[in-house]
Short mmCIF file of C-alpha atoms and ligand atoms in Angstrom, two decimals:
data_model
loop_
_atom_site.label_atom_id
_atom_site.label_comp_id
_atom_site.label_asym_id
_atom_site.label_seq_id
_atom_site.Cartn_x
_atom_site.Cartn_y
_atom_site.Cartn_z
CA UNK G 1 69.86 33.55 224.67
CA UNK G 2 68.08 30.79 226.24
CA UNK G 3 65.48 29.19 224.07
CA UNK G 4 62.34 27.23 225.26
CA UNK G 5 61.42 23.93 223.13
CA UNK G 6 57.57 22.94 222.99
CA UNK G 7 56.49 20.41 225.30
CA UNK G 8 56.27 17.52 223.29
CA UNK G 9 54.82 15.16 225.70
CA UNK G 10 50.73 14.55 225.25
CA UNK G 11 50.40 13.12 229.02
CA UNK G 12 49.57 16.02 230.63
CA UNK G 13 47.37 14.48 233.18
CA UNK G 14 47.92 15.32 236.74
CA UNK G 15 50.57 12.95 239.17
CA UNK G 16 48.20 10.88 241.47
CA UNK G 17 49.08 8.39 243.05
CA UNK G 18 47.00 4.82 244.18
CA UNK G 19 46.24 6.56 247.61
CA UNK G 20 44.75 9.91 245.64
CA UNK G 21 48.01 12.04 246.68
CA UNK G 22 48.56 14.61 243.75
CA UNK G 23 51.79 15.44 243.12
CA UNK G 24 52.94 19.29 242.46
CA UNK G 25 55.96 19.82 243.83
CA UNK G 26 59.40 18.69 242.95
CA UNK G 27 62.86 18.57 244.23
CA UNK G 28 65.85 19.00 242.13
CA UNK G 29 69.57 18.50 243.98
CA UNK G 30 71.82 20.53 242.11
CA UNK G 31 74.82 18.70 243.31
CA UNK G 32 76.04 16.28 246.06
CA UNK G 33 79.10 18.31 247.10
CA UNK G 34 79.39 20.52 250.19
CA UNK G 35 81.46 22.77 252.01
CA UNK G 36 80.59 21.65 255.43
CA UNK G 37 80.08 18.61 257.05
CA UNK G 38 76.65 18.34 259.06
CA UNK G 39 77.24 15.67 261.01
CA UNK G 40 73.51 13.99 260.74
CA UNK G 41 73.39 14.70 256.26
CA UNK G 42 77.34 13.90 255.73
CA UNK G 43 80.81 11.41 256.31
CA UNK G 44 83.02 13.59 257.64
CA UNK G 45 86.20 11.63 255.66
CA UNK G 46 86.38 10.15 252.25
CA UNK G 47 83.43 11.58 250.94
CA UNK G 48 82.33 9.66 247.63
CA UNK G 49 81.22 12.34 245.08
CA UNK G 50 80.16 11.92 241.90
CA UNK G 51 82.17 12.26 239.15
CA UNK G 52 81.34 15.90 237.49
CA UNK G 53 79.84 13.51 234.21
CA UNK G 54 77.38 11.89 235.80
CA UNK G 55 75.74 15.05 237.42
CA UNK G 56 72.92 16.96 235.14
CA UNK G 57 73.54 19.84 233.24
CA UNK G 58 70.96 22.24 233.63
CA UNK G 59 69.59 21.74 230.49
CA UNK G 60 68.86 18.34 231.18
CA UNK G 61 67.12 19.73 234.52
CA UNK G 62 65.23 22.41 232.57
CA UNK G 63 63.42 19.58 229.94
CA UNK G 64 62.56 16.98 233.22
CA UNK G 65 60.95 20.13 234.95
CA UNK G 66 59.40 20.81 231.42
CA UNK G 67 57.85 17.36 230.99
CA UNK G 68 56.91 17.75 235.14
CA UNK G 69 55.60 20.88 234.72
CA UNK G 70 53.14 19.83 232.10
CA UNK G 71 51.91 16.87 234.18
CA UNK G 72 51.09 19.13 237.43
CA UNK G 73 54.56 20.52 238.84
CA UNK G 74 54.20 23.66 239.99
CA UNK G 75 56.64 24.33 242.30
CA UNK G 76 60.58 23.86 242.42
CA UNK G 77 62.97 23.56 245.32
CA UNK G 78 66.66 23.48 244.29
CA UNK G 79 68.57 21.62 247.23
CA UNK G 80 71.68 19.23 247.19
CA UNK G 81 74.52 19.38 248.34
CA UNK G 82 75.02 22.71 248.68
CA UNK G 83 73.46 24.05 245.68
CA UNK G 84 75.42 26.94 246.24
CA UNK G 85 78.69 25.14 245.27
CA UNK G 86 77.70 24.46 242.34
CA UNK G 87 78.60 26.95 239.64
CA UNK G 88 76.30 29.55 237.87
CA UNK G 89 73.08 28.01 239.66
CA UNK G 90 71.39 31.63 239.23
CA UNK G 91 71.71 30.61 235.55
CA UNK G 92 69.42 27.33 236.25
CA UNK G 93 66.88 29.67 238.56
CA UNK G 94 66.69 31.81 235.52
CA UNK G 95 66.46 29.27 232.92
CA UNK G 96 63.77 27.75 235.25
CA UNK G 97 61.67 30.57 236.20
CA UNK G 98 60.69 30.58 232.39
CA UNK G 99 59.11 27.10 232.19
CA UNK G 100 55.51 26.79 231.09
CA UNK G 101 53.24 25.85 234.73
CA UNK G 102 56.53 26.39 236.92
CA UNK G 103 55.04 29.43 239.89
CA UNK G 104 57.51 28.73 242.66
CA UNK G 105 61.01 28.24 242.52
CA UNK G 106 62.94 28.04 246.00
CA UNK G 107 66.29 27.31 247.52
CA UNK G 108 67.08 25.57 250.45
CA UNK G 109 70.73 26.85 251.35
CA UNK G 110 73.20 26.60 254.26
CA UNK G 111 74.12 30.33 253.91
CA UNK G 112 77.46 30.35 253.42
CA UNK G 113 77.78 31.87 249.87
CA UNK G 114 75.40 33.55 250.02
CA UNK G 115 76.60 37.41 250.78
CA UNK G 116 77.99 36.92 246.96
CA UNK G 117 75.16 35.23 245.50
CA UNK G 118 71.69 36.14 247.19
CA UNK G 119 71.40 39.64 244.31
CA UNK G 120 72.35 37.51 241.65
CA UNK G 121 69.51 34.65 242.57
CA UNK G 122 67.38 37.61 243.68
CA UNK G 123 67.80 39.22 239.80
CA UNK G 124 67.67 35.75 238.45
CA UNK G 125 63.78 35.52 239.59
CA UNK G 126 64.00 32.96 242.66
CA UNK G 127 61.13 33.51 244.57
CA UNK G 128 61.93 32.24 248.23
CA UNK G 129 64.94 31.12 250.25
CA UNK G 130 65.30 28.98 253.20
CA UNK G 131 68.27 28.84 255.00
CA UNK G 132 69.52 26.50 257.46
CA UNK G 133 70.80 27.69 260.86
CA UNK G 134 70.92 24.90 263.37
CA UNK G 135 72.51 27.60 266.28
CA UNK G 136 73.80 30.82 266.64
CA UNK G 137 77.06 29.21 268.70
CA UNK G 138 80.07 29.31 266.30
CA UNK G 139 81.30 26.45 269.27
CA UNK G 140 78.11 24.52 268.49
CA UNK G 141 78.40 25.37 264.65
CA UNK G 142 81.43 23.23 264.36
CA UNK G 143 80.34 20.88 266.76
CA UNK G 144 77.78 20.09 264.00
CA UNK G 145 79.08 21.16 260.53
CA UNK G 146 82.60 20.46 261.43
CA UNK G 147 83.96 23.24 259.48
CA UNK G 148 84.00 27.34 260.76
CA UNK G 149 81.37 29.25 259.78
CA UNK G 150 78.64 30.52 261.57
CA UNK G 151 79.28 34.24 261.07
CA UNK G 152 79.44 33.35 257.17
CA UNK G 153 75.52 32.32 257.49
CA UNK G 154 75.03 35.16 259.56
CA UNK G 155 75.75 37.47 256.77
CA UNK G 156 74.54 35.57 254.47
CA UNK G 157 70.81 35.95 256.18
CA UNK G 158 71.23 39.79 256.35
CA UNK G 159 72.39 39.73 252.29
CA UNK G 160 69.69 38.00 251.42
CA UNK G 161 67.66 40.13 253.54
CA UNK G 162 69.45 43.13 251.95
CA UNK G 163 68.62 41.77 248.44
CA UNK G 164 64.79 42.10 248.54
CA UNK G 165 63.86 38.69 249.46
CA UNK G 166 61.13 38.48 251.44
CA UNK G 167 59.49 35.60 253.83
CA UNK G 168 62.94 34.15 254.23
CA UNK G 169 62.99 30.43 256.63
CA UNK G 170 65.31 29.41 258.55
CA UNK G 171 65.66 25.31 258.63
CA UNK G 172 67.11 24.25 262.56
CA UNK G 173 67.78 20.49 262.61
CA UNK G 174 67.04 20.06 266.27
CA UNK G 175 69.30 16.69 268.24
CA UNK G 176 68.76 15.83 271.83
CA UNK G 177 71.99 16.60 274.22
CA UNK G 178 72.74 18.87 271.70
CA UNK G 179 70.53 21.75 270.69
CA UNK G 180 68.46 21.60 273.32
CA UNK G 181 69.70 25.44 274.12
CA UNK G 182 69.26 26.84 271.25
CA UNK G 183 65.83 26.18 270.90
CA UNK G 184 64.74 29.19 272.46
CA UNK G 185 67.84 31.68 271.49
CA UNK G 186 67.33 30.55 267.80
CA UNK G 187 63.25 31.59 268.25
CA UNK G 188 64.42 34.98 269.80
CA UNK G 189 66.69 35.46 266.55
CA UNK G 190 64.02 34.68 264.17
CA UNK G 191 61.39 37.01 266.05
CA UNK G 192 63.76 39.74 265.94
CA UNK G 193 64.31 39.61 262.11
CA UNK G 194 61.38 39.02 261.24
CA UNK G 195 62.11 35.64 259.95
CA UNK G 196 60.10 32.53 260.39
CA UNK G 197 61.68 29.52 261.59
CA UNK G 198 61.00 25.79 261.58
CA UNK G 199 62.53 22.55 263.76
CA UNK G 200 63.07 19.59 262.04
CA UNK G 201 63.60 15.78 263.87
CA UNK G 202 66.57 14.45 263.32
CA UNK G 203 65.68 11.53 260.38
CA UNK G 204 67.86 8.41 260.11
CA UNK G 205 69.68 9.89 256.60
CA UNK G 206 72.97 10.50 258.30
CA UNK G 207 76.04 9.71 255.84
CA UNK G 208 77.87 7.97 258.57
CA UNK G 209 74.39 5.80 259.89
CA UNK G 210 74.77 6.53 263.58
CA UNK G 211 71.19 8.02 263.82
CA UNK G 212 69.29 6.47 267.12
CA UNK G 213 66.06 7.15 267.78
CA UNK G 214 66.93 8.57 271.16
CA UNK G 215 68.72 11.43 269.29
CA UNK G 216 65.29 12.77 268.15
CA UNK G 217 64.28 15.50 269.68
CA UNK G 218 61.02 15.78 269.14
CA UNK G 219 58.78 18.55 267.30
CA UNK G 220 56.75 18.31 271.27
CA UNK G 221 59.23 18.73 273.17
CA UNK G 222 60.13 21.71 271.34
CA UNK G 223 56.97 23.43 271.78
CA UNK G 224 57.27 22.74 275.51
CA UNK G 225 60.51 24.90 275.54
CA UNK G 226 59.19 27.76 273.19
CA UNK G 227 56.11 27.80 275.50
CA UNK G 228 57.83 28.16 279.04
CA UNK G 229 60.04 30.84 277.35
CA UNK G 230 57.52 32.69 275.00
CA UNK G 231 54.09 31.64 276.73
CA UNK G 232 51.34 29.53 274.73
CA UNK G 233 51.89 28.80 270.97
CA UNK G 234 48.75 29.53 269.31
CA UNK G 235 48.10 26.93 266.36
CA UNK G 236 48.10 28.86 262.80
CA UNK G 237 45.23 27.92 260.16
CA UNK G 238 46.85 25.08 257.54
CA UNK G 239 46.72 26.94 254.37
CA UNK G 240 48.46 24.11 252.63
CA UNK G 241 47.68 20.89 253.82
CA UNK G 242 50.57 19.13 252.05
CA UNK G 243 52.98 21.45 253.66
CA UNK G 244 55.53 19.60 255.91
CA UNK G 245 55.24 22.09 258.93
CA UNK G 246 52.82 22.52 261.71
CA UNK G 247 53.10 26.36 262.32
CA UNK G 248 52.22 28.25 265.38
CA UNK G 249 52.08 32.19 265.92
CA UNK G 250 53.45 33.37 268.90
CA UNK G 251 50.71 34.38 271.75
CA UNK G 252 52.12 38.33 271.73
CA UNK G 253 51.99 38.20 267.73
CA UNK G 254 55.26 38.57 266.98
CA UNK G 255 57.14 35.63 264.81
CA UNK G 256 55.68 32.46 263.77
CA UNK G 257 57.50 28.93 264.23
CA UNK G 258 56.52 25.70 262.34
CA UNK G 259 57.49 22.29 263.70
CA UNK G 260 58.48 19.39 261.06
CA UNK G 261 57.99 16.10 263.07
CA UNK G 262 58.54 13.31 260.55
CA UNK G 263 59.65 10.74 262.91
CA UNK G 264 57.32 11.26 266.14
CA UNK G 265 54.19 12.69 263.52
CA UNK G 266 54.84 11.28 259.96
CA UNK G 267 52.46 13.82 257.47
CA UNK G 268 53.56 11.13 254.51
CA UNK G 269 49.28 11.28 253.83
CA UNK G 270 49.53 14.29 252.59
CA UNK G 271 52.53 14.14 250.42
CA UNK G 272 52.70 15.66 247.33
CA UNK G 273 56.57 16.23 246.34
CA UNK G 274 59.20 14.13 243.92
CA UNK G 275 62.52 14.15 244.27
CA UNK G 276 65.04 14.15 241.13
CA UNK G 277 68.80 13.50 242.48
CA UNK G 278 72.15 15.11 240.80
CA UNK G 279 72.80 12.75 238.82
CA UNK G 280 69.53 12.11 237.48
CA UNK G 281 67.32 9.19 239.38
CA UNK G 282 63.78 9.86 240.19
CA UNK G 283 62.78 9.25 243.95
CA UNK G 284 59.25 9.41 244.91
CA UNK G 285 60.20 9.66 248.96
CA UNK G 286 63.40 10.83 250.87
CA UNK G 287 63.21 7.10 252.25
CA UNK G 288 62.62 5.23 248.84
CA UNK G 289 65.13 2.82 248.05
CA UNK G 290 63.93 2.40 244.53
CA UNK G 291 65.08 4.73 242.05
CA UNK G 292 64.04 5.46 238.30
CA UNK G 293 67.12 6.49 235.88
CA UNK G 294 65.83 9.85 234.62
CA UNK G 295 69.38 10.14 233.16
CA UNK G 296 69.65 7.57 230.39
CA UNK G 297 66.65 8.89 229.41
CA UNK G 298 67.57 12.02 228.88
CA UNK G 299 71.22 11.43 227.78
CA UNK G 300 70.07 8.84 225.19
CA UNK G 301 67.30 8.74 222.48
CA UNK G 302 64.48 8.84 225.12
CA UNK G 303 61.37 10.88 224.54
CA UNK G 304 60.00 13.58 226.50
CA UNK G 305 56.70 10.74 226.62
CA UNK G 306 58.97 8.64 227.91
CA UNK G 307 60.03 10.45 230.15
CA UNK G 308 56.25 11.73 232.10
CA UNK G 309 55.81 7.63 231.85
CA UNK G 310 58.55 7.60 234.08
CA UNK G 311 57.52 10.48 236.02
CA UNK G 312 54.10 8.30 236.29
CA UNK G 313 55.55 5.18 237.47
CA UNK G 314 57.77 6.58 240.41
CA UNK G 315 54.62 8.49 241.41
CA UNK G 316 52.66 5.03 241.02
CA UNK G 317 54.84 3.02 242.97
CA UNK G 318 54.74 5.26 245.63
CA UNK G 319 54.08 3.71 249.62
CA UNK G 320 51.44 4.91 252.06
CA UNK G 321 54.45 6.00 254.36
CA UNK G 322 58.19 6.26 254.96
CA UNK G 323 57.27 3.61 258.08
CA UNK G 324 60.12 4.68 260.35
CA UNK G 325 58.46 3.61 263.14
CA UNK G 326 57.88 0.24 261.51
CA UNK G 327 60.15 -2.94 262.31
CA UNK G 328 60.46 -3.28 258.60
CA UNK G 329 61.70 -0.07 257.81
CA UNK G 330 64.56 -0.48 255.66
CA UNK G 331 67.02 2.58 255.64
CA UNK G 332 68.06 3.94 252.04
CA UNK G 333 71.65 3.25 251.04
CA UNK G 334 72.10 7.15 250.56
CA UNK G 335 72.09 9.74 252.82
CA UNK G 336 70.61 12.59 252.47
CA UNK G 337 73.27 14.97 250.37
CA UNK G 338 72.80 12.03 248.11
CA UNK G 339 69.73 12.74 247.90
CA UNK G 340 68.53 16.26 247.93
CA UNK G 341 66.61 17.18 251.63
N1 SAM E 1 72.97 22.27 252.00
C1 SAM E 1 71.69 22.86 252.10
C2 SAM E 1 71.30 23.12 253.54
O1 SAM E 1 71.92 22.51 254.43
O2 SAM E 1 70.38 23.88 253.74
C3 SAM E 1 70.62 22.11 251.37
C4 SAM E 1 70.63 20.61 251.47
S1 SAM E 1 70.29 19.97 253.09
C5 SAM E 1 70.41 18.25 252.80
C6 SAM E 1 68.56 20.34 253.25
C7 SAM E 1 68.02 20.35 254.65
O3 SAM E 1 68.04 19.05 255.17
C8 SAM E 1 68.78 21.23 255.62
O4 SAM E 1 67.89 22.11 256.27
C9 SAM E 1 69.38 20.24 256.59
O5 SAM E 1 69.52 20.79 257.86
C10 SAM E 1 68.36 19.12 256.54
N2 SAM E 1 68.88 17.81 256.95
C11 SAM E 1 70.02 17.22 256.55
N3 SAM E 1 70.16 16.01 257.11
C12 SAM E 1 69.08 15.82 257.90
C13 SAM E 1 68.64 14.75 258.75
N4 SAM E 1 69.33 13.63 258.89
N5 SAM E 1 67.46 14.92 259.41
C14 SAM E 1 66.74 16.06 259.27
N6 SAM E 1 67.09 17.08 258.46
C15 SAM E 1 68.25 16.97 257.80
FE1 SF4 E 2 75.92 20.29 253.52
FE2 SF4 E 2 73.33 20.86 253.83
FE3 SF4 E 2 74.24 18.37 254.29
FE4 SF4 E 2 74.92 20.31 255.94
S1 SF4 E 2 72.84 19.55 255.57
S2 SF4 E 2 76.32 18.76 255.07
S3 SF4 E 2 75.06 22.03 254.61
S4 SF4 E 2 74.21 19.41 252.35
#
């Protein structure tokens, strides 16, 4: 039986930061291990994990969403790694979906364990799913993951599908003289299911650093490629303003696709997510290259007060923007399975 402590922190007062950004959503990598190799997230040899001790147990990840939750958090997305590979996580959705002020918990997955575990996260109360499917190619699949696998992810959409979850997304990292062709089978896939799918630009978070800005392939040219297939794009109404994606409904009504530019169309004003890593460091940007130790907090004699003054600081120290486009832009030492996308 899982048991709930009281919040015990008395700073409940919402995460803004200096530029009026308020912060309710957080991102919690589950682990740093994967079983493929995305070529633009991972180092395809001699991987550096970290050691199983340093990583959070989930009850260290259930009392910082607790102390989060009471400051503003309000919605969770479990990442990594793979959190897939990492044992029992329906056990952390469940422990999770219990917290005081927590509404949405979701999962950003690369599908390929998920025919045995979508029912078990379904049952375990996770809300929403998002899957990442970069082609439908097996040819292209390894050309990018470096493993086999694409069929895996294939059934892994339909099981998920199968298990009753519903507005499902699929994730397609797009890379120019690369994916250019499956722009528009990838839109046809998603239309057919009934899925809704979203490019992202390629960000400079590769583990091997060989990200050029010529590889981008941007969230415009994109649209360009949807539109001489599918006909004009029809801009969808911005429920959220802090969401990441600029959607557009297809012009015959069927299927929706959103567009993540962060590199040719940085939305960094509108902002409002944390990042907490595996192993416990507090990021307030994928591109920070500061870091608060959550961990020897947690592991130690730190309080759950210290802890949301923590939470407040990272969110305090936070910059305008990531500044890609700057000349000072200083890439982060980790890469982004370090760091939780
Ligand atoms: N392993 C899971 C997956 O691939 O869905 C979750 C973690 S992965 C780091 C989260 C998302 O980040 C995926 O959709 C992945 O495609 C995306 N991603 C990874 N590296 C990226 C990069 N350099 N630029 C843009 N997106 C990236
Ligand atoms: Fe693994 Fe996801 Fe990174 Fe691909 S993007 S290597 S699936 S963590």
């Amino acid at each position: 039986m899982i048991t709930v402590a009281p919040i015990v922190n008395r700073d409940l007062r919402p995460l803004v930061d200096r530029f009026g950004r308020v912060h309710t959503n957080l991102r919690v990598s589950v682990t740093d291990r994967c079983n493929i190799r995305c070529f633009y997230c991972m180092p395809l040899e001699n991987v550096q994990f970290k050691p199983r001790h340093e990583i959070l147990s989930f009850e260290e990840i259930e009392r910082f969403v607790r102390v989060a939750a009471g400051m503003g958090i309000r919605k969770i997305r479990l990442t990594g790694g793979e959190p897939l590979v990492r044992q029992d996580v329906d056990r952390l959705v469940a422990q999770l979906v219990r917290v005081p002020g927590i509404e949405d918990i979701a999962l950003t997955t690369n599908g390929i364990l998920l025919t045995q575990q979508a029912e078990g996260l379904k049952r375990a109360g996770l809300h929403r799913l998002n899957i990442s499917l970069d082609t439908l190619s097996e040819e292209r699949f390894q050309q990018i993951a470096r493993r086999e696998g694409i069929q895996r992810v294939l059934d892994g959409i339909a099981a998920a599908r199968e298990a009753g979850f519903e507005r499902i997304r699929l994730n397609a990292v797009a890379i120019r003289d690369l994916t250019e062709d499956d722009i528009v089978p990838l839109a046809d896939f998603a239309r057919r299911h009934g899925l809704e799918l979203r490019f992202i630009e390629f960000m400079p978070l590769d583990g091997e650093q060989h990200w050029a800005g010529r590889q981008v392939l941007s969230g415009a040219e994109i649209r360009q490629r949807l539109e001489e297939a599918f006909g004009p794009l029809v801009p969808a109404a911005r429920v959220n303003p802090s969401q990441p994606a600029v959607d557009f409904d297809f012009a015959d009504g069927r299927g929706r696709i959103g567009l993540i530019n962060p590199v040719t169309e940085p939305f960094c004003g509108d902002c409002d997510r944390l990042r907490l890593t595996a192993e416990g460091q507090i990021r307030n940007c994928l591109f920070s290259i500061e870091e608060w130790d959550a961990r020897t907090l947690l592991r130690g004699k730190g309080t759950d007060e210290q802890l949301a003054a923590m939470i407040r600081e990272s969110v305090g120290a936070k910059k305008a923007g990531h500044g890609i486009d700057s000349d000072e832009f200083v890439r982060p030492q980790r890469a982004m399975y370090q760091i939780g996308g």
